[in-house]
CSV table of C-alpha atoms in Angstrom, one decimal:
chain,number,residue,atom,x,y,z
A,1,MET,CA,-25.6,-14.0,10.8
A,2,THR,CA,-25.9,-11.6,13.9
A,3,GLN,CA,-24.5,-8.5,11.3
A,4,PRO,CA,-27.0,-5.5,11.0
A,5,ILE,CA,-28.8,-5.7,7.8
A,6,GLU,CA,-26.5,-3.3,5.7
A,7,THR,CA,-28.0,-2.0,2.4
A,8,GLY,CA,-25.3,0.9,1.4
A,9,PRO,CA,-23.0,3.7,1.9
A,10,ASP,CA,-22.6,4.4,6.0
A,11,PHE,CA,-23.0,8.0,5.5
A,12,SER,CA,-22.2,8.1,8.9
A,13,LYS,CA,-19.0,7.1,8.9
A,14,ALA,CA,-18.2,9.9,6.3
A,15,GLU,CA,-21.0,12.9,5.4
A,16,LEU,CA,-19.0,13.0,1.5
A,17,MET,CA,-17.8,9.6,0.0
A,18,PRO,CA,-15.6,9.0,-3.0
A,19,ALA,CA,-17.6,7.9,-5.5
A,20,ILE,CA,-15.7,6.2,-8.3
A,21,ALA,CA,-16.9,5.8,-12.0
A,22,GLN,CA,-16.6,3.2,-13.5
A,23,ASP,CA,-17.5,2.3,-17.6
A,24,LEU,CA,-20.2,-0.6,-17.5
A,25,GLN,CA,-18.8,-2.0,-20.9
A,26,THR,CA,-15.5,-0.9,-21.2
A,27,GLY,CA,-13.5,-1.0,-17.5
A,28,ASP,CA,-12.8,2.3,-18.0
A,29,VAL,CA,-11.8,4.2,-14.3
A,30,LEU,CA,-13.8,7.4,-15.9
A,31,MET,CA,-13.6,9.4,-12.8
A,32,MET,CA,-14.3,10.3,-9.2
A,33,ALA,CA,-15.8,12.4,-7.6
A,34,TYR,CA,-18.0,13.1,-4.0
A,35,MET,CA,-21.5,11.8,-2.7
A,36,ASN,CA,-22.9,13.1,0.3
A,37,ALA,CA,-26.1,10.9,1.5
A,38,GLU,CA,-28.8,13.3,-0.8
A,39,SER,CA,-27.4,13.1,-3.7
A,40,TYR,CA,-26.7,9.1,-3.3
A,41,ALA,CA,-30.6,8.6,-2.6
A,42,GLU,CA,-30.9,10.9,-5.5
A,43,THR,CA,-28.7,8.8,-7.6
A,44,VAL,CA,-30.7,5.4,-6.4
A,45,ALA,CA,-34.0,7.0,-7.0
A,46,THR,CA,-32.7,7.9,-10.2
A,47,GLY,CA,-30.6,6.0,-11.9
A,48,ARG,CA,-28.3,8.8,-12.7
A,49,ALA,CA,-25.2,9.6,-11.1
A,50,VAL,CA,-25.7,12.5,-8.6
A,51,TYR,CA,-22.5,13.9,-6.8
A,52,PHE,CA,-22.0,16.8,-4.6
A,53,SER,CA,-19.5,19.6,-5.8
A,54,ARG,CA,-17.4,20.7,-3.0
A,55,SER,CA,-16.0,23.7,-4.9
A,56,ARG,CA,-20.0,24.7,-5.4
A,57,ASN,CA,-22.0,23.2,-2.1
A,58,LYS,CA,-24.0,21.3,-4.0
A,59,LEU,CA,-25.6,18.2,-5.6
A,60,TRP,CA,-23.7,18.3,-9.1
A,61,ARG,CA,-26.5,15.9,-11.5
A,62,LYS,CA,-23.1,14.9,-13.7
A,63,GLY,CA,-24.4,16.1,-17.7
A,64,GLU,CA,-26.8,18.5,-16.5
A,65,GLU,CA,-25.1,21.0,-18.8
A,66,SER,CA,-23.6,19.0,-21.2
A,67,GLY,CA,-26.5,16.7,-21.8
A,68,ASN,CA,-23.3,13.9,-20.6
A,69,VAL,CA,-25.3,12.3,-18.6
A,70,GLN,CA,-24.0,8.9,-16.7
A,71,LYS,CA,-26.3,6.1,-16.6
A,72,VAL,CA,-25.8,3.5,-14.0
A,73,ASP,CA,-26.3,0.1,-14.2
A,74,SER,CA,-25.4,-0.9,-10.7
A,75,ILE,CA,-23.5,0.1,-7.3
A,76,TYR,CA,-21.3,-1.5,-4.8
A,77,VAL,CA,-19.5,-0.4,-1.8
A,78,ASP,CA,-16.7,-1.4,-0.5
A,79,CYS,CA,-15.8,-3.5,2.4
A,80,ASP,CA,-16.0,0.0,5.3
A,81,ARG,CA,-18.6,1.3,3.7
A,82,ASP,CA,-17.0,4.3,2.6
A,83,THR,CA,-16.7,4.6,-1.1
A,84,ILE,CA,-18.6,3.9,-3.3
A,85,LEU,CA,-18.7,2.0,-6.9
A,86,LEU,CA,-20.7,2.8,-10.1
A,87,LYS,CA,-20.8,0.9,-13.2
A,88,VAL,CA,-22.1,3.2,-15.4
A,89,THR,CA,-22.9,4.0,-19.0
A,90,GLN,CA,-21.5,7.4,-20.2
A,91,ILE,CA,-24.1,9.2,-22.4
A,92,GLY,CA,-21.9,11.6,-24.4
A,93,ASP,CA,-18.8,9.5,-24.5
A,94,ALA,CA,-17.2,11.7,-22.6
A,95,ALA,CA,-16.6,12.3,-18.5
A,96,CYS,CA,-14.5,14.6,-18.6
A,97,HIS,CA,-15.2,18.4,-18.3
A,98,GLU,CA,-12.0,18.8,-20.7
A,99,GLY,CA,-13.9,15.9,-23.1
A,100,TYR,CA,-12.2,13.1,-23.0
A,101,ARG,CA,-13.6,9.8,-21.8
A,102,SER,CA,-12.1,9.7,-18.9
A,103,CYS,CA,-10.6,12.2,-16.6
A,104,PHE,CA,-7.8,9.9,-16.1
A,105,PHE,CA,-5.9,10.9,-19.2
A,106,ARG,CA,-3.4,11.4,-18.4
A,107,GLN,CA,-0.4,9.5,-17.5
A,108,VAL,CA,3.0,9.9,-15.2
A,109,THR,CA,5.8,8.9,-17.0
A,110,PRO,CA,9.6,10.8,-16.2
A,111,GLU,CA,9.2,12.7,-18.5
A,112,GLY,CA,6.2,14.5,-17.4
A,113,LEU,CA,2.8,14.0,-17.5
A,114,LYS,CA,1.7,12.1,-21.2
A,115,VAL,CA,-1.8,12.3,-22.0
A,116,ILE,CA,-2.8,9.1,-23.4
A,117,GLY,CA,-6.4,9.7,-23.4
A,118,GLU,CA,-9.0,10.0,-26.2
A,119,ARG,CA,-10.5,13.6,-26.6
A,120,VAL,CA,-14.2,14.1,-27.8
A,121,PHE,CA,-15.9,17.1,-27.4
A,122,ASP,CA,-14.2,21.1,-27.4
A,123,PRO,CA,-14.9,22.1,-23.9
A,124,ALA,CA,-15.5,25.2,-26.0
A,125,GLU,CA,-18.1,24.4,-27.7
A,126,VAL,CA,-19.2,22.3,-25.4
A,127,TYR,CA,-19.3,24.6,-22.4
A,128,GLY,CA,-19.3,28.2,-24.1
A,129,LYS,CA,-15.9,29.2,-23.1
A,130,LYS,CA,-13.7,31.0,-24.7
B,1,MET,CA,2.5,25.0,-24.0
B,2,THR,CA,2.5,27.7,-21.6
B,3,GLN,CA,1.3,25.2,-19.2
B,4,PRO,CA,4.3,24.7,-16.3
B,5,ILE,CA,5.9,21.6,-16.5
B,6,GLU,CA,3.1,19.1,-14.9
B,7,THR,CA,5.1,16.2,-13.5
B,8,GLY,CA,2.4,13.9,-11.9
B,9,PRO,CA,-0.9,14.9,-8.2
B,10,ASP,CA,-0.8,18.2,-7.1
B,11,PHE,CA,-0.2,17.7,-3.6
B,12,SER,CA,-0.9,21.2,-2.3
B,13,LYS,CA,-4.2,20.8,-3.3
B,14,ALA,CA,-5.4,18.5,-1.0
B,15,GLU,CA,-3.0,16.9,1.7
B,16,LEU,CA,-4.0,13.2,0.7
B,17,MET,CA,-5.2,12.6,-2.2
B,18,PRO,CA,-7.6,9.6,-2.9
B,19,ALA,CA,-5.5,7.0,-5.3
B,20,ILE,CA,-7.6,3.9,-6.9
B,21,ALA,CA,-6.0,1.2,-7.3
B,22,GLN,CA,-7.4,-1.7,-10.4
B,23,ASP,CA,-6.3,-4.6,-11.3
B,24,LEU,CA,-4.2,-4.4,-14.4
B,25,GLN,CA,-5.6,-7.2,-16.4
B,26,THR,CA,-9.4,-7.7,-15.2
B,27,GLY,CA,-10.1,-4.0,-15.1
B,28,ASP,CA,-11.9,-4.4,-11.9
B,29,VAL,CA,-11.4,-1.4,-9.3
B,30,LEU,CA,-9.5,-3.2,-6.6
B,31,MET,CA,-9.3,-0.7,-3.9
B,32,MET,CA,-9.3,2.8,-3.0
B,33,ALA,CA,-7.1,4.2,-0.5
B,34,TYR,CA,-6.0,8.0,-0.1
B,35,MET,CA,-1.7,8.6,-0.8
B,36,ASN,CA,-0.1,11.9,0.7
B,37,ALA,CA,3.1,12.7,-1.0
B,38,GLU,CA,5.1,11.1,0.6
B,39,SER,CA,3.4,7.7,0.0
B,40,TYR,CA,3.1,8.5,-4.3
B,41,ALA,CA,6.6,9.2,-3.7
B,42,GLU,CA,7.3,6.4,-2.4
B,43,THR,CA,4.9,4.4,-4.4
B,44,VAL,CA,7.0,5.8,-7.8
B,45,ALA,CA,10.7,4.5,-6.5
B,46,THR,CA,9.4,1.1,-5.7
B,47,GLY,CA,6.8,0.3,-7.7
B,48,ARG,CA,5.2,-0.9,-5.2
B,49,ALA,CA,1.6,0.3,-3.9
B,50,VAL,CA,1.8,2.4,-1.0
B,51,TYR,CA,-1.2,4.7,1.0
B,52,PHE,CA,-1.6,6.3,3.4
B,53,SER,CA,-3.5,4.5,6.9
B,54,ARG,CA,-6.0,7.8,8.1
B,55,SER,CA,-7.0,5.3,11.3
B,56,ARG,CA,-3.0,4.8,11.8
B,57,ASN,CA,-1.5,8.3,10.2
B,58,LYS,CA,0.9,6.6,8.9
B,59,LEU,CA,2.8,4.9,5.4
B,60,TRP,CA,1.3,1.9,4.5
B,61,ARG,CA,3.1,-0.2,2.6
B,62,LYS,CA,0.5,-2.1,0.7
B,63,GLY,CA,0.8,-6.5,2.1
B,64,GLU,CA,3.1,-5.8,4.8
B,65,GLU,CA,1.2,-8.4,6.7
B,66,SER,CA,-0.5,-10.4,4.2
B,67,GLY,CA,2.3,-10.4,1.5
B,68,ASN,CA,-0.2,-9.5,-0.7
B,69,VAL,CA,1.7,-6.3,-2.7
B,70,GLN,CA,0.5,-4.8,-5.2
B,71,LYS,CA,2.9,-4.2,-8.4
B,72,VAL,CA,2.4,-0.9,-9.9
B,73,ASP,CA,2.6,-1.1,-13.7
B,74,SER,CA,1.3,2.4,-14.6
B,75,ILE,CA,0.0,5.8,-12.8
B,76,TYR,CA,-2.6,8.2,-13.7
B,77,VAL,CA,-4.1,11.4,-11.9
B,78,ASP,CA,-7.4,13.2,-13.0
B,79,CYS,CA,-7.9,16.4,-15.0
B,80,ASP,CA,-7.5,18.0,-11.5
B,81,ARG,CA,-4.8,16.4,-10.6
B,82,ASP,CA,-6.1,15.3,-6.7
B,83,THR,CA,-7.3,11.8,-8.2
B,84,ILE,CA,-4.5,9.1,-8.3
B,85,LEU,CA,-4.9,5.8,-10.7
B,86,LEU,CA,-3.1,3.1,-10.3
B,87,LYS,CA,-2.8,-0.2,-12.9
B,88,VAL,CA,-1.8,-2.8,-10.7
B,89,THR,CA,-0.9,-6.4,-10.6
B,90,GLN,CA,-2.4,-8.2,-6.9
B,91,ILE,CA,0.0,-10.0,-5.9
B,92,GLY,CA,-2.1,-12.9,-3.9
B,93,ASP,CA,-5.0,-12.0,-6.2
B,94,ALA,CA,-7.1,-10.5,-3.3
B,95,ALA,CA,-6.7,-6.6,-2.0
B,96,CYS,CA,-9.5,-6.9,0.3
B,97,HIS,CA,-8.2,-7.5,3.6
B,98,GLU,CA,-11.4,-9.3,4.0
B,99,GLY,CA,-10.5,-12.2,1.7
B,100,TYR,CA,-12.0,-10.7,-1.6
B,101,ARG,CA,-11.1,-10.1,-5.0
B,102,SER,CA,-11.3,-6.4,-4.8
B,103,CYS,CA,-12.8,-4.3,-1.7
B,104,PHE,CA,-16.2,-4.2,-3.9
B,105,PHE,CA,-17.6,-7.3,-3.0
B,106,ARG,CA,-20.8,-5.4,-2.2
B,107,GLN,CA,-23.9,-4.9,-4.5
B,108,VAL,CA,-26.1,-2.7,-4.3
B,109,THR,CA,-29.0,-4.3,-4.2
B,110,PRO,CA,-33.2,-3.4,-3.2
B,111,GLU,CA,-32.5,-6.5,-0.2
B,112,GLY,CA,-30.0,-4.8,0.7
B,113,LEU,CA,-26.5,-5.9,0.5
B,114,LYS,CA,-25.3,-8.5,-1.7
B,115,VAL,CA,-22.4,-10.5,-1.6
B,116,ILE,CA,-21.1,-10.9,-5.4
B,117,GLY,CA,-17.2,-10.9,-4.7
B,118,GLU,CA,-15.1,-13.8,-5.3
B,119,ARG,CA,-13.1,-14.7,-1.7
B,120,VAL,CA,-9.6,-16.0,-2.4
B,121,PHE,CA,-9.0,-16.5,1.2
B,122,ASP,CA,-9.9,-16.5,4.4
B,123,PRO,CA,-9.0,-14.0,6.4
B,124,ALA,CA,-8.6,-15.6,10.2
B,125,GLU,CA,-5.6,-17.7,8.6
B,126,VAL,CA,-3.6,-14.9,6.8
B,127,TYR,CA,-3.8,-11.7,9.9
B,128,GLY,CA,-3.8,-15.0,12.6
B,129,LYS,CA,-7.2,-13.0,13.8
B,130,LYS,CA,-9.3,-15.9,16.4
């Protein structure tokens, strides 16, 4: 093998790259967020998913407010090493801040978006919104 | 409900948005690519996954070269409507141009990347590379 040793995502290609969180048990795609090198490194070091929030422009330790952390079982990269796949155990059963198991809780139908996901918690209670 | 009618992804938020293709049968995440409004519209109209290639700067009708098209069973959007999830049937059993079922065929391990995916075809034969 003449390839250089590749150890993980290639952040020289993209400072921020998509990271997909998939439920380890069910295989459901829970969410997609972004990681930079720092959040990726912390994810690997801690075994908990840490993303980079583009809107808040800082590390986003998933579950830091809600307690719904993601325990990372395994990490994969795609062929270009510019997309990350995490297999996770979602604590609290809901990845979505809107209280659904998965952020992909709506299906596109000819009649518009249809909620197909299961709501696990009430965001108003968890995040204290009125 | 006072929300405006939402019919699909909100391309006013992002001209290009990530689209995740998940195998309808196995639940495996096959790949992640980008869609713009035009590729999304063609995907909906034709029932086959059409992405937007950032490197070639044009529509990418998945499988146009290899024949390995993706038949789209259903489409989902995330809570922000800026990420798309497709459940697909992958014709030819391989989504990855490197011949693997999934583009996420490598796992990050302490010893470096480890191939865990199954190779279905030889890219040299399919794409005619030497």
